[in-house]
């Protein structure tokens, strides 16, 4: 659970930048990639990450500009990446201007569970990481290069003078 706005933002900005890099790596064709016909496509997961910034955090009372929670998945990868960037900037601005560290202690109800806002920031943080992990599998299946997030991506080992690990 986050105790300070600055503590959250230090972590969040790294994760949001990593997510944005992944979204910028998508192509319009890759948005259709799916594991099976009865699961979400890569585009749907990418859009879900984008719109749930507001959908989840508005449940804490935090308000900022974002697409409707039920907005359809855009047809272009560029629109998803650009929208994510705008929503994230609005989210950060709202936290910095509308909340204080004491706001993180206030209880909110998210999906029937009452917890402090600092807890819900952590839940949102992990939610994004979870779906970003799902995206990496679909990106590989779509033939896309996955950007490194917590280290060097397999394709980039040679750029740092190392041999990629054996498969």
Tab-separated table of N, CA and C in Angstrom:
chain	number	residue	atom	x	y	z
A	1	UNK	N	0.854	-1.174	0.000
A	1	UNK	CA	0.000	0.000	0.000
A	1	UNK	C	0.900	1.236	0.000
A	2	UNK	N	0.511	2.216	-0.779
A	2	UNK	CA	1.296	3.440	-0.857
A	2	UNK	C	0.937	4.379	0.288
A	3	UNK	N	1.969	5.000	0.872
A	3	UNK	CA	1.807	5.912	1.991
A	3	UNK	C	1.914	7.375	1.567
A	4	UNK	N	2.626	7.621	0.432
A	4	UNK	CA	2.815	8.993	-0.035
A	4	UNK	C	2.551	9.080	-1.538
A	5	UNK	N	2.106	10.232	-1.974
A	5	UNK	CA	1.891	10.489	-3.401
A	5	UNK	C	3.218	10.340	-4.145
A	6	UNK	N	4.274	10.940	-3.602
A	6	UNK	CA	5.582	10.878	-4.267
A	6	UNK	C	6.079	9.449	-4.378
A	7	UNK	N	5.862	8.636	-3.356
A	7	UNK	CA	6.264	7.230	-3.403
A	7	UNK	C	5.562	6.495	-4.528
A	8	UNK	N	4.263	6.735	-4.648
A	8	UNK	CA	3.517	6.114	-5.738
A	8	UNK	C	4.024	6.599	-7.086
A	9	UNK	N	4.163	7.903	-7.239
A	9	UNK	CA	4.538	8.456	-8.548
A	9	UNK	C	5.928	8.010	-8.990
A	10	UNK	N	6.848	7.832	-8.060
A	10	UNK	CA	8.182	7.330	-8.432
A	10	UNK	C	8.055	5.963	-9.096
A	11	UNK	N	7.254	5.094	-8.531
A	11	UNK	CA	7.050	3.757	-9.100
A	11	UNK	C	6.183	3.808	-10.351
A	12	UNK	N	5.095	4.541	-10.280
A	12	UNK	CA	4.131	4.580	-11.369
A	12	UNK	C	4.734	5.112	-12.656
A	13	UNK	N	5.529	6.157	-12.570
A	13	UNK	CA	6.075	6.762	-13.790
A	13	UNK	C	6.931	5.774	-14.562
A	14	UNK	N	7.705	4.942	-13.868
A	14	UNK	CA	8.489	3.905	-14.553
A	14	UNK	C	7.556	2.914	-15.244
A	15	UNK	N	6.557	2.444	-14.523
A	15	UNK	CA	5.628	1.456	-15.088
A	15	UNK	C	4.817	2.035	-16.244
A	16	UNK	N	4.361	3.254	-16.093
A	16	UNK	CA	3.580	3.883	-17.160
A	16	UNK	C	4.431	4.094	-18.403
A	17	UNK	N	5.688	4.487	-18.229
A	17	UNK	CA	6.573	4.635	-19.390
A	17	UNK	C	6.802	3.299	-20.075
A	18	UNK	N	6.967	2.239	-19.295
A	18	UNK	CA	7.148	0.903	-19.871
A	18	UNK	C	5.895	0.473	-20.630
A	19	UNK	N	4.744	0.737	-20.059
A	19	UNK	CA	3.489	0.390	-20.733
A	19	UNK	C	3.345	1.180	-22.025
A	20	UNK	N	3.657	2.448	-21.981
A	20	UNK	CA	3.545	3.274	-23.183
A	20	UNK	C	4.491	2.779	-24.271
A	21	UNK	N	5.709	2.378	-23.899
A	21	UNK	CA	6.650	1.823	-24.891
A	21	UNK	C	6.072	0.566	-25.533
A	22	UNK	N	5.433	-0.273	-24.731
A	22	UNK	CA	4.816	-1.482	-25.288
A	22	UNK	C	3.691	-1.109	-26.246
A	23	UNK	N	2.856	-0.175	-25.847
A	23	UNK	CA	1.748	0.233	-26.706
A	23	UNK	C	2.260	0.835	-28.013
A	24	UNK	N	3.356	1.554	-27.949
A	24	UNK	CA	3.939	2.123	-29.167
A	24	UNK	C	4.545	1.064	-30.072
A	25	UNK	N	4.786	-0.123	-29.544
A	25	UNK	CA	5.342	-1.218	-30.343
A	25	UNK	C	4.272	-1.988	-31.104
A	26	UNK	N	3.008	-1.750	-30.779
A	26	UNK	CA	1.917	-2.459	-31.451
A	26	UNK	C	1.731	-1.932	-32.864
A	27	UNK	N	1.196	-2.791	-33.707
A	27	UNK	CA	0.810	-2.398	-35.062
A	27	UNK	C	-0.701	-2.567	-35.182
A	28	UNK	N	-1.262	-1.945	-36.176
A	28	UNK	CA	-2.712	-2.081	-36.374
A	28	UNK	C	-3.094	-3.547	-36.566
A	29	UNK	N	-2.297	-4.281	-37.325
A	29	UNK	CA	-2.586	-5.701	-37.569
A	29	UNK	C	-2.473	-6.520	-36.287
A	30	UNK	N	-1.523	-6.180	-35.429
A	30	UNK	CA	-1.312	-6.966	-34.206
A	30	UNK	C	-2.473	-6.844	-33.227
A	31	UNK	N	-3.270	-5.802	-33.344
A	31	UNK	CA	-4.396	-5.619	-32.419
A	31	UNK	C	-5.374	-6.781	-32.474
A	32	UNK	N	-5.377	-7.516	-33.566
A	32	UNK	CA	-6.304	-8.640	-33.745
A	32	UNK	C	-5.770	-9.946	-33.163
A	33	UNK	N	-4.511	-9.959	-32.724
A	33	UNK	CA	-3.897	-11.190	-32.219
A	33	UNK	C	-4.650	-11.695	-30.998
A	34	UNK	N	-4.945	-12.999	-31.000
A	34	UNK	CA	-5.638	-13.608	-29.869
A	34	UNK	C	-5.025	-14.968	-29.567
A	35	UNK	N	-5.155	-15.396	-28.327
A	35	UNK	CA	-4.673	-16.717	-27.955
A	35	UNK	C	-5.628	-17.761	-28.523
A	36	UNK	N	-6.907	-17.561	-28.269
A	36	UNK	CA	-7.968	-18.398	-28.819
A	36	UNK	C	-9.150	-17.489	-29.147
A	37	UNK	N	-10.068	-17.967	-29.984
A	37	UNK	CA	-11.198	-17.107	-30.367
A	37	UNK	C	-12.091	-16.650	-29.218
A	38	UNK	N	-12.037	-17.313	-28.078
A	38	UNK	CA	-12.914	-16.917	-26.977
A	38	UNK	C	-12.191	-16.114	-25.895
A	39	UNK	N	-11.048	-15.509	-26.249
A	39	UNK	CA	-10.313	-14.660	-25.315
A	39	UNK	C	-10.101	-13.283	-25.923
A	40	UNK	N	-9.706	-12.340	-25.075
A	40	UNK	CA	-9.468	-10.974	-25.545
A	40	UNK	C	-8.326	-10.922	-26.552
A	41	UNK	N	-8.452	-9.995	-27.472
A	41	UNK	CA	-7.372	-9.752	-28.425
A	41	UNK	C	-6.324	-8.850	-27.769
A	42	UNK	N	-5.187	-8.757	-28.421
A	42	UNK	CA	-4.133	-7.868	-27.955
A	42	UNK	C	-4.646	-6.430	-27.899
A	43	UNK	N	-5.401	-6.025	-28.894
A	43	UNK	CA	-5.956	-4.677	-28.915
A	43	UNK	C	-6.910	-4.434	-27.754
A	44	UNK	N	-7.713	-5.429	-27.433
A	44	UNK	CA	-8.672	-5.280	-26.324
A	44	UNK	C	-7.948	-5.148	-24.984
A	45	UNK	N	-6.883	-5.929	-24.805
A	45	UNK	CA	-6.120	-5.837	-23.554
A	45	UNK	C	-5.435	-4.471	-23.469
A	46	UNK	N	-4.846	-4.026	-24.568
A	46	UNK	CA	-4.180	-2.714	-24.584
A	46	UNK	C	-5.178	-1.602	-24.253
A	47	UNK	N	-6.362	-1.686	-24.817
A	47	UNK	CA	-7.390	-0.679	-24.557
A	47	UNK	C	-7.891	-0.775	-23.119
A	48	UNK	N	-8.026	-1.993	-22.623
A	48	UNK	CA	-8.448	-2.202	-21.235
A	48	UNK	C	-7.476	-1.521	-20.280
A	49	UNK	N	-6.185	-1.675	-20.492
A	49	UNK	CA	-5.181	-1.007	-19.659
A	49	UNK	C	-5.402	0.507	-19.703
A	50	UNK	N	-5.692	1.006	-20.884
A	50	UNK	CA	-5.855	2.449	-21.080
A	50	UNK	C	-7.084	2.990	-20.363
A	51	UNK	N	-8.228	2.361	-20.563
A	51	UNK	CA	-9.455	2.920	-19.988
A	51	UNK	C	-9.630	2.614	-18.506
A	52	UNK	N	-8.968	1.579	-18.006
A	52	UNK	CA	-9.170	1.288	-16.581
A	52	UNK	C	-8.366	2.204	-15.667
A	53	UNK	N	-7.452	2.998	-16.206
A	53	UNK	CA	-6.814	3.995	-15.349
A	53	UNK	C	-7.915	4.849	-14.724
A	54	UNK	N	-8.827	5.330	-15.547
A	54	UNK	CA	-9.920	6.158	-15.035
A	54	UNK	C	-11.004	5.310	-14.375
A	55	UNK	N	-11.370	4.218	-15.011
A	55	UNK	CA	-12.464	3.394	-14.497
A	55	UNK	C	-12.197	2.965	-13.066
A	56	UNK	N	-10.995	2.486	-12.784
A	56	UNK	CA	-10.675	2.045	-11.425
A	56	UNK	C	-10.513	3.235	-10.475
A	57	UNK	N	-9.734	4.214	-10.888
A	57	UNK	CA	-9.405	5.294	-9.965
A	57	UNK	C	-10.570	6.247	-9.722
A	58	UNK	N	-11.538	6.309	-10.634
A	58	UNK	CA	-12.707	7.148	-10.376
A	58	UNK	C	-13.533	6.584	-9.224
A	59	UNK	N	-13.365	5.312	-8.931
A	59	UNK	CA	-14.077	4.697	-7.803
A	59	UNK	C	-13.566	5.214	-6.459
A	60	UNK	N	-12.410	5.861	-6.477
A	60	UNK	CA	-11.871	6.472	-5.261
A	60	UNK	C	-12.316	7.928	-5.151
A	61	UNK	N	-13.051	8.403	-6.159
A	61	UNK	CA	-13.471	9.800	-6.186
A	61	UNK	C	-12.550	10.679	-7.006
A	62	UNK	N	-11.448	10.130	-7.477
A	62	UNK	CA	-10.500	10.903	-8.282
A	62	UNK	C	-11.071	11.085	-9.682
A	63	UNK	N	-11.173	12.335	-10.133
A	63	UNK	CA	-11.752	12.625	-11.441
A	63	UNK	C	-10.735	13.298	-12.356
A	64	UNK	N	-10.718	12.863	-13.604
A	64	UNK	CA	-9.848	13.435	-14.624
A	64	UNK	C	-10.380	13.024	-15.988
A	65	UNK	N	-9.912	13.679	-17.014
A	65	UNK	CA	-10.386	13.462	-18.381
A	65	UNK	C	-9.915	12.109	-18.911
A	66	UNK	N	-10.861	11.335	-19.445
A	66	UNK	CA	-10.554	10.022	-20.014
A	66	UNK	C	-11.738	9.560	-20.855
A	67	UNK	N	-11.501	8.604	-21.771
A	67	UNK	CA	-12.617	8.060	-22.544
A	67	UNK	C	-13.614	7.339	-21.642
A	68	UNK	N	-14.821	7.207	-22.116
A	68	UNK	CA	-15.855	6.464	-21.411
A	68	UNK	C	-15.368	5.035	-21.159
A	69	UNK	N	-15.745	4.505	-20.007
A	69	UNK	CA	-15.314	3.159	-19.626
A	69	UNK	C	-15.752	2.079	-20.617
A	70	UNK	N	-16.757	2.366	-21.406
A	70	UNK	CA	-17.273	1.385	-22.357
A	70	UNK	C	-16.954	1.756	-23.807
A	71	UNK	N	-16.030	2.673	-23.985
A	71	UNK	CA	-15.647	3.092	-25.334
A	71	UNK	C	-15.092	1.894	-26.097
A	72	UNK	N	-15.460	1.765	-27.372
A	72	UNK	CA	-14.966	0.622	-28.165
A	72	UNK	C	-13.459	0.718	-28.403
A	73	UNK	N	-12.857	-0.432	-28.643
A	73	UNK	CA	-11.427	-0.498	-28.933
A	73	UNK	C	-11.163	0.267	-30.234
A	74	UNK	N	-10.227	1.203	-30.207
A	74	UNK	CA	-9.891	1.925	-31.441
A	74	UNK	C	-9.351	0.974	-32.514
A	75	UNK	N	-9.429	1.402	-33.746
A	75	UNK	CA	-8.962	0.570	-34.850
A	75	UNK	C	-7.471	0.686	-35.090
A	76	UNK	N	-6.829	1.695	-34.488
A	76	UNK	CA	-5.397	1.866	-34.725
A	76	UNK	C	-4.598	1.782	-33.421
A	77	UNK	N	-3.429	1.217	-33.554
A	77	UNK	CA	-2.527	1.121	-32.412
A	77	UNK	C	-2.096	2.519	-31.966
A	78	UNK	N	-1.909	3.418	-32.899
A	78	UNK	CA	-1.491	4.787	-32.577
A	78	UNK	C	-2.507	5.450	-31.666
A	79	UNK	N	-3.785	5.270	-31.944
A	79	UNK	CA	-4.819	5.899	-31.114
A	79	UNK	C	-4.788	5.350	-29.686
A	80	UNK	N	-4.552	4.048	-29.551
A	80	UNK	CA	-4.471	3.463	-28.206
A	80	UNK	C	-3.277	4.054	-27.455
A	81	UNK	N	-2.107	4.077	-28.094
A	81	UNK	CA	-0.899	4.606	-27.439
A	81	UNK	C	-1.062	6.080	-27.085
A	82	UNK	N	-1.597	6.859	-28.006
A	82	UNK	CA	-1.783	8.294	-27.749
A	82	UNK	C	-2.790	8.537	-26.630
A	83	UNK	N	-3.864	7.754	-26.620
A	83	UNK	CA	-4.884	7.909	-25.581
A	83	UNK	C	-4.315	7.513	-24.224
A	84	UNK	N	-3.556	6.425	-24.188
A	84	UNK	CA	-2.929	6.015	-22.926
A	84	UNK	C	-2.075	7.152	-22.374
A	85	UNK	N	-1.274	7.750	-23.225
A	85	UNK	CA	-0.388	8.832	-22.780
A	85	UNK	C	-1.193	9.990	-22.196
A	86	UNK	N	-2.272	10.390	-22.875
A	86	UNK	CA	-3.096	11.506	-22.403
A	86	UNK	C	-3.808	11.170	-21.087
A	87	UNK	N	-4.366	9.967	-21.006
A	87	UNK	CA	-5.070	9.561	-19.790
A	87	UNK	C	-4.094	9.485	-18.621
A	88	UNK	N	-2.930	8.917	-18.871
A	88	UNK	CA	-1.935	8.813	-17.809
A	88	UNK	C	-1.497	10.191	-17.317
A	89	UNK	N	-1.271	11.118	-18.237
A	89	UNK	CA	-0.891	12.476	-17.836
A	89	UNK	C	-1.992	13.127	-17.007
A	90	UNK	N	-3.248	12.918	-17.398
A	90	UNK	CA	-4.368	13.479	-16.639
A	90	UNK	C	-4.467	12.829	-15.259
A	91	UNK	N	-4.227	11.532	-15.186
A	91	UNK	CA	-4.235	10.795	-13.923
A	91	UNK	C	-3.160	11.347	-12.978
A	92	UNK	N	-1.949	11.493	-13.479
A	92	UNK	CA	-0.852	12.019	-12.653
A	92	UNK	C	-1.172	13.437	-12.177
A	93	UNK	N	-1.673	14.257	-13.088
A	93	UNK	CA	-2.022	15.640	-12.725
A	93	UNK	C	-3.097	15.660	-11.641
A	94	UNK	N	-4.094	14.787	-11.776
A	94	UNK	CA	-5.175	14.741	-10.782
A	94	UNK	C	-4.644	14.328	-9.413
A	95	UNK	N	-3.798	13.318	-9.377
A	95	UNK	CA	-3.239	12.888	-8.091
A	95	UNK	C	-2.433	14.013	-7.460
A	96	UNK	N	-1.628	14.692	-8.264
A	96	UNK	CA	-0.774	15.746	-7.720
A	96	UNK	C	-1.553	16.967	-7.246
A	97	UNK	N	-2.680	17.251	-7.877
A	97	UNK	CA	-3.416	18.471	-7.521
A	97	UNK	C	-4.628	18.229	-6.623
A	98	UNK	N	-5.234	17.058	-6.702
A	98	UNK	CA	-6.467	16.816	-5.956
A	98	UNK	C	-6.262	16.015	-4.679
A	99	UNK	N	-5.171	15.295	-4.576
A	99	UNK	CA	-4.921	14.464	-3.403
A	99	UNK	C	-3.710	14.953	-2.622
A	100	UNK	N	-3.718	14.626	-1.344
A	100	UNK	CA	-2.556	14.805	-0.481
A	100	UNK	C	-2.197	13.417	0.046
A	101	UNK	N	-1.128	13.340	0.788
A	101	UNK	CA	-0.771	12.052	1.389
A	101	UNK	C	-1.894	11.538	2.284
A	102	UNK	N	-2.612	12.448	2.932
A	102	UNK	CA	-3.741	12.024	3.774
A	102	UNK	C	-4.868	11.392	2.960
A	103	UNK	N	-4.992	11.777	1.686
A	103	UNK	CA	-6.019	11.181	0.815
A	103	UNK	C	-5.789	9.686	0.637
A	104	UNK	N	-4.560	9.255	0.766
A	104	UNK	CA	-4.239	7.834	0.591
A	104	UNK	C	-4.772	6.989	1.738
A	105	UNK	N	-5.067	7.629	2.856
A	105	UNK	CA	-5.614	6.916	4.022
A	105	UNK	C	-7.140	6.834	3.979
A	106	UNK	N	-7.767	7.663	3.149
A	106	UNK	CA	-9.232	7.681	3.072
A	106	UNK	C	-9.741	6.373	2.483
A	107	UNK	N	-10.845	5.890	3.026
A	107	UNK	CA	-11.435	4.641	2.544
A	107	UNK	C	-12.322	4.908	1.331
A	108	UNK	N	-12.217	4.030	0.365
A	108	UNK	CA	-13.089	4.055	-0.814
A	108	UNK	C	-13.620	2.654	-1.029
A	109	UNK	N	-14.644	2.569	-1.851
A	109	UNK	CA	-15.239	1.280	-2.180
A	109	UNK	C	-14.953	0.991	-3.654
A	110	UNK	N	-14.243	-0.089	-3.895
A	110	UNK	CA	-13.965	-0.501	-5.269
A	110	UNK	C	-14.465	-1.926	-5.433
A	111	UNK	N	-15.514	-2.072	-6.234
A	111	UNK	CA	-16.094	-3.383	-6.512
A	111	UNK	C	-16.534	-4.096	-5.236
A	112	UNK	N	-17.080	-3.341	-4.283
A	112	UNK	CA	-17.604	-3.922	-3.051
A	112	UNK	C	-16.591	-4.124	-1.949
A	113	UNK	N	-15.365	-3.679	-2.152
A	113	UNK	CA	-14.332	-3.813	-1.127
A	113	UNK	C	-13.902	-2.429	-0.650
A	114	UNK	N	-13.995	-2.197	0.660
A	114	UNK	CA	-13.559	-0.911	1.234
A	114	UNK	C	-12.120	-1.043	1.688
A	115	UNK	N	-11.287	-0.143	1.164
A	115	UNK	CA	-9.867	-0.113	1.510
A	115	UNK	C	-9.381	1.327	1.399
A	116	UNK	N	-8.214	1.621	1.951
A	116	UNK	CA	-7.639	2.958	1.778
A	116	UNK	C	-7.253	3.207	0.317
A	117	UNK	N	-7.306	4.447	-0.093
A	117	UNK	CA	-6.937	4.797	-1.468
A	117	UNK	C	-5.516	4.354	-1.813
A	118	UNK	N	-4.609	4.395	-0.841
A	118	UNK	CA	-3.237	3.938	-1.079
A	118	UNK	C	-3.189	2.471	-1.458
A	119	UNK	N	-4.104	1.669	-0.918
A	119	UNK	CA	-4.215	0.263	-1.295
A	119	UNK	C	-4.691	0.144	-2.735
A	120	UNK	N	-5.685	0.952	-3.110
A	120	UNK	CA	-6.207	0.868	-4.471
A	120	UNK	C	-5.208	1.362	-5.509
A	121	UNK	N	-4.323	2.286	-5.125
A	121	UNK	CA	-3.241	2.655	-6.042
A	121	UNK	C	-2.353	1.444	-6.304
A	122	UNK	N	-2.074	0.672	-5.261
A	122	UNK	CA	-1.262	-0.534	-5.421
A	122	UNK	C	-1.986	-1.567	-6.291
A	123	UNK	N	-3.267	-1.744	-6.072
A	123	UNK	CA	-4.046	-2.680	-6.881
A	123	UNK	C	-3.999	-2.257	-8.351
A	124	UNK	N	-4.189	-0.974	-8.590
A	124	UNK	CA	-4.143	-0.469	-9.966
A	124	UNK	C	-2.762	-0.674	-10.587
A	125	UNK	N	-1.729	-0.424	-9.822
A	125	UNK	CA	-0.342	-0.612	-10.243
A	125	UNK	C	-0.135	-2.059	-10.711
A	126	UNK	N	-0.557	-3.023	-9.882
A	126	UNK	CA	-0.391	-4.439	-10.224
A	126	UNK	C	-1.309	-4.874	-11.360
A	127	UNK	N	-2.468	-4.278	-11.439
A	127	UNK	CA	-3.400	-4.576	-12.528
A	127	UNK	C	-2.738	-4.290	-13.878
A	128	UNK	N	-2.092	-3.153	-13.974
A	128	UNK	CA	-1.439	-2.784	-15.231
A	128	UNK	C	-0.305	-3.759	-15.559
A	129	UNK	N	0.481	-4.135	-14.555
A	129	UNK	CA	1.582	-5.069	-14.781
A	129	UNK	C	1.045	-6.422	-15.242
A	130	UNK	N	-0.023	-6.891	-14.624
A	130	UNK	CA	-0.624	-8.175	-14.998
A	130	UNK	C	-0.994	-8.186	-16.477
A	131	UNK	N	-1.691	-7.164	-16.917
A	131	UNK	CA	-2.136	-7.140	-18.306
A	131	UNK	C	-0.990	-6.874	-19.273
A	132	UNK	N	0.002	-6.150	-18.836
A	132	UNK	CA	1.172	-5.943	-19.690
A	132	UNK	C	1.876	-7.283	-19.924
A	133	UNK	N	1.913	-8.136	-18.916
A	133	UNK	CA	2.478	-9.478	-19.078
A	133	UNK	C	1.703	-10.291	-20.097
A	134	UNK	N	0.385	-10.200	-20.061
A	134	UNK	CA	-0.428	-10.894	-21.060
A	134	UNK	C	-0.115	-10.374	-22.461
A	135	UNK	N	0.095	-9.082	-22.547
A	135	UNK	CA	0.393	-8.485	-23.848
A	135	UNK	C	1.696	-9.014	-24.430
A	136	UNK	N	2.700	-9.258	-23.592
A	136	UNK	CA	3.985	-9.708	-24.138
A	136	UNK	C	3.844	-11.026	-24.878
A	137	UNK	N	3.037	-11.929	-24.367
A	137	UNK	CA	2.830	-13.214	-25.044
A	137	UNK	C	2.178	-12.989	-26.401
A	138	UNK	N	1.114	-12.197	-26.420
A	138	UNK	CA	0.415	-11.940	-27.676
A	138	UNK	C	1.289	-11.159	-28.657
A	139	UNK	N	2.114	-10.267	-28.147
A	139	UNK	CA	3.024	-9.523	-29.026
A	139	UNK	C	4.011	-10.467	-29.696
A	140	UNK	N	4.558	-11.407	-28.949
A	140	UNK	CA	5.479	-12.392	-29.539
A	140	UNK	C	4.746	-13.240	-30.576
A	141	UNK	N	3.530	-13.665	-30.266
A	141	UNK	CA	2.765	-14.458	-31.228
A	141	UNK	C	2.470	-13.672	-32.499
A	142	UNK	N	2.345	-12.360	-32.361
A	142	UNK	CA	2.072	-11.499	-33.522
A	142	UNK	C	3.354	-11.143	-34.273
A	143	UNK	N	4.498	-11.626	-33.788
A	143	UNK	CA	5.758	-11.354	-34.458
A	143	UNK	C	6.373	-10.008	-34.115
A	144	UNK	N	5.915	-9.388	-33.033
A	144	UNK	CA	6.439	-8.089	-32.635
A	144	UNK	C	7.605	-8.247	-31.667
A	145	UNK	N	8.483	-7.287	-31.661
A	145	UNK	CA	9.560	-7.220	-30.685
A	145	UNK	C	8.977	-6.630	-29.404
A	146	UNK	N	9.250	-7.284	-28.296
A	146	UNK	CA	8.768	-6.815	-27.005
A	146	UNK	C	9.859	-5.961	-26.370
A	147	UNK	N	9.537	-4.712	-26.021
A	147	UNK	CA	10.554	-3.867	-25.381
A	147	UNK	C	10.925	-4.402	-23.997
A	148	UNK	N	12.167	-4.239	-23.622
A	148	UNK	CA	12.591	-4.612	-22.280
A	148	UNK	C	11.938	-3.690	-21.256
A	149	UNK	N	11.545	-4.252	-20.137
A	149	UNK	CA	10.917	-3.461	-19.081
A	149	UNK	C	11.794	-3.474	-17.833
A	150	UNK	N	12.101	-4.650	-17.330
A	150	UNK	CA	12.915	-4.773	-16.121
A	150	UNK	C	14.329	-5.235	-16.440
A	151	UNK	N	14.631	-5.295	-17.691
A	151	UNK	CA	15.946	-5.717	-18.150
A	151	UNK	C	15.931	-5.737	-19.666
A	152	UNK	N	16.958	-6.294	-20.228
A	152	UNK	CA	17.118	-6.322	-21.669
A	152	UNK	C	16.228	-7.387	-22.290
A	153	UNK	N	15.528	-7.025	-23.365
A	153	UNK	CA	14.743	-8.001	-24.119
A	153	UNK	C	15.703	-8.910	-24.878
A	154	UNK	N	15.284	-10.114	-25.151
A	154	UNK	CA	16.125	-11.111	-25.824
A	154	UNK	C	16.798	-10.539	-27.068
A	155	UNK	N	16.051	-9.809	-27.859
A	155	UNK	CA	16.589	-9.279	-29.110
A	155	UNK	C	17.655	-8.201	-28.891
A	156	UNK	N	17.733	-7.670	-27.694
A	156	UNK	CA	18.645	-6.559	-27.433
A	156	UNK	C	19.929	-6.950	-26.700
A	157	UNK	N	20.092	-8.220	-26.375
A	157	UNK	CA	21.289	-8.621	-25.640
A	157	UNK	C	22.556	-8.264	-26.411
A	158	UNK	N	22.545	-8.445	-27.718
A	158	UNK	CA	23.751	-8.143	-28.505
A	158	UNK	C	24.108	-6.657	-28.444
A	159	UNK	N	23.115	-5.797	-28.260
A	159	UNK	CA	23.368	-4.349	-28.168
A	159	UNK	C	24.139	-3.974	-26.905
A	160	UNK	N	24.069	-4.836	-25.890
A	160	UNK	CA	24.818	-4.573	-24.664
A	160	UNK	C	26.054	-5.472	-24.570
A	161	UNK	N	26.429	-6.042	-25.724
A	161	UNK	CA	27.660	-6.837	-25.803
A	161	UNK	C	27.567	-8.215	-25.176
A	162	UNK	N	26.372	-8.770	-25.105
A	162	UNK	CA	26.199	-10.076	-24.500
A	162	UNK	C	25.468	-11.011	-25.451
A	163	UNK	N	25.636	-12.285	-25.207
A	163	UNK	CA	24.930	-13.297	-25.984
A	163	UNK	C	23.602	-13.610	-25.293
A	164	UNK	N	22.551	-13.724	-26.072
A	164	UNK	CA	21.238	-14.037	-25.497
A	164	UNK	C	21.282	-15.427	-24.854
A	165	UNK	N	20.565	-15.619	-23.765
A	165	UNK	CA	20.537	-16.934	-23.112
A	165	UNK	C	19.988	-18.000	-24.050
A	166	UNK	N	20.456	-19.210	-23.876
A	166	UNK	CA	19.966	-20.335	-24.684
A	166	UNK	C	18.510	-20.598	-24.359
A	167	UNK	N	17.780	-21.014	-25.360
A	167	UNK	CA	16.354	-21.333	-25.175
A	167	UNK	C	16.200	-22.768	-24.712
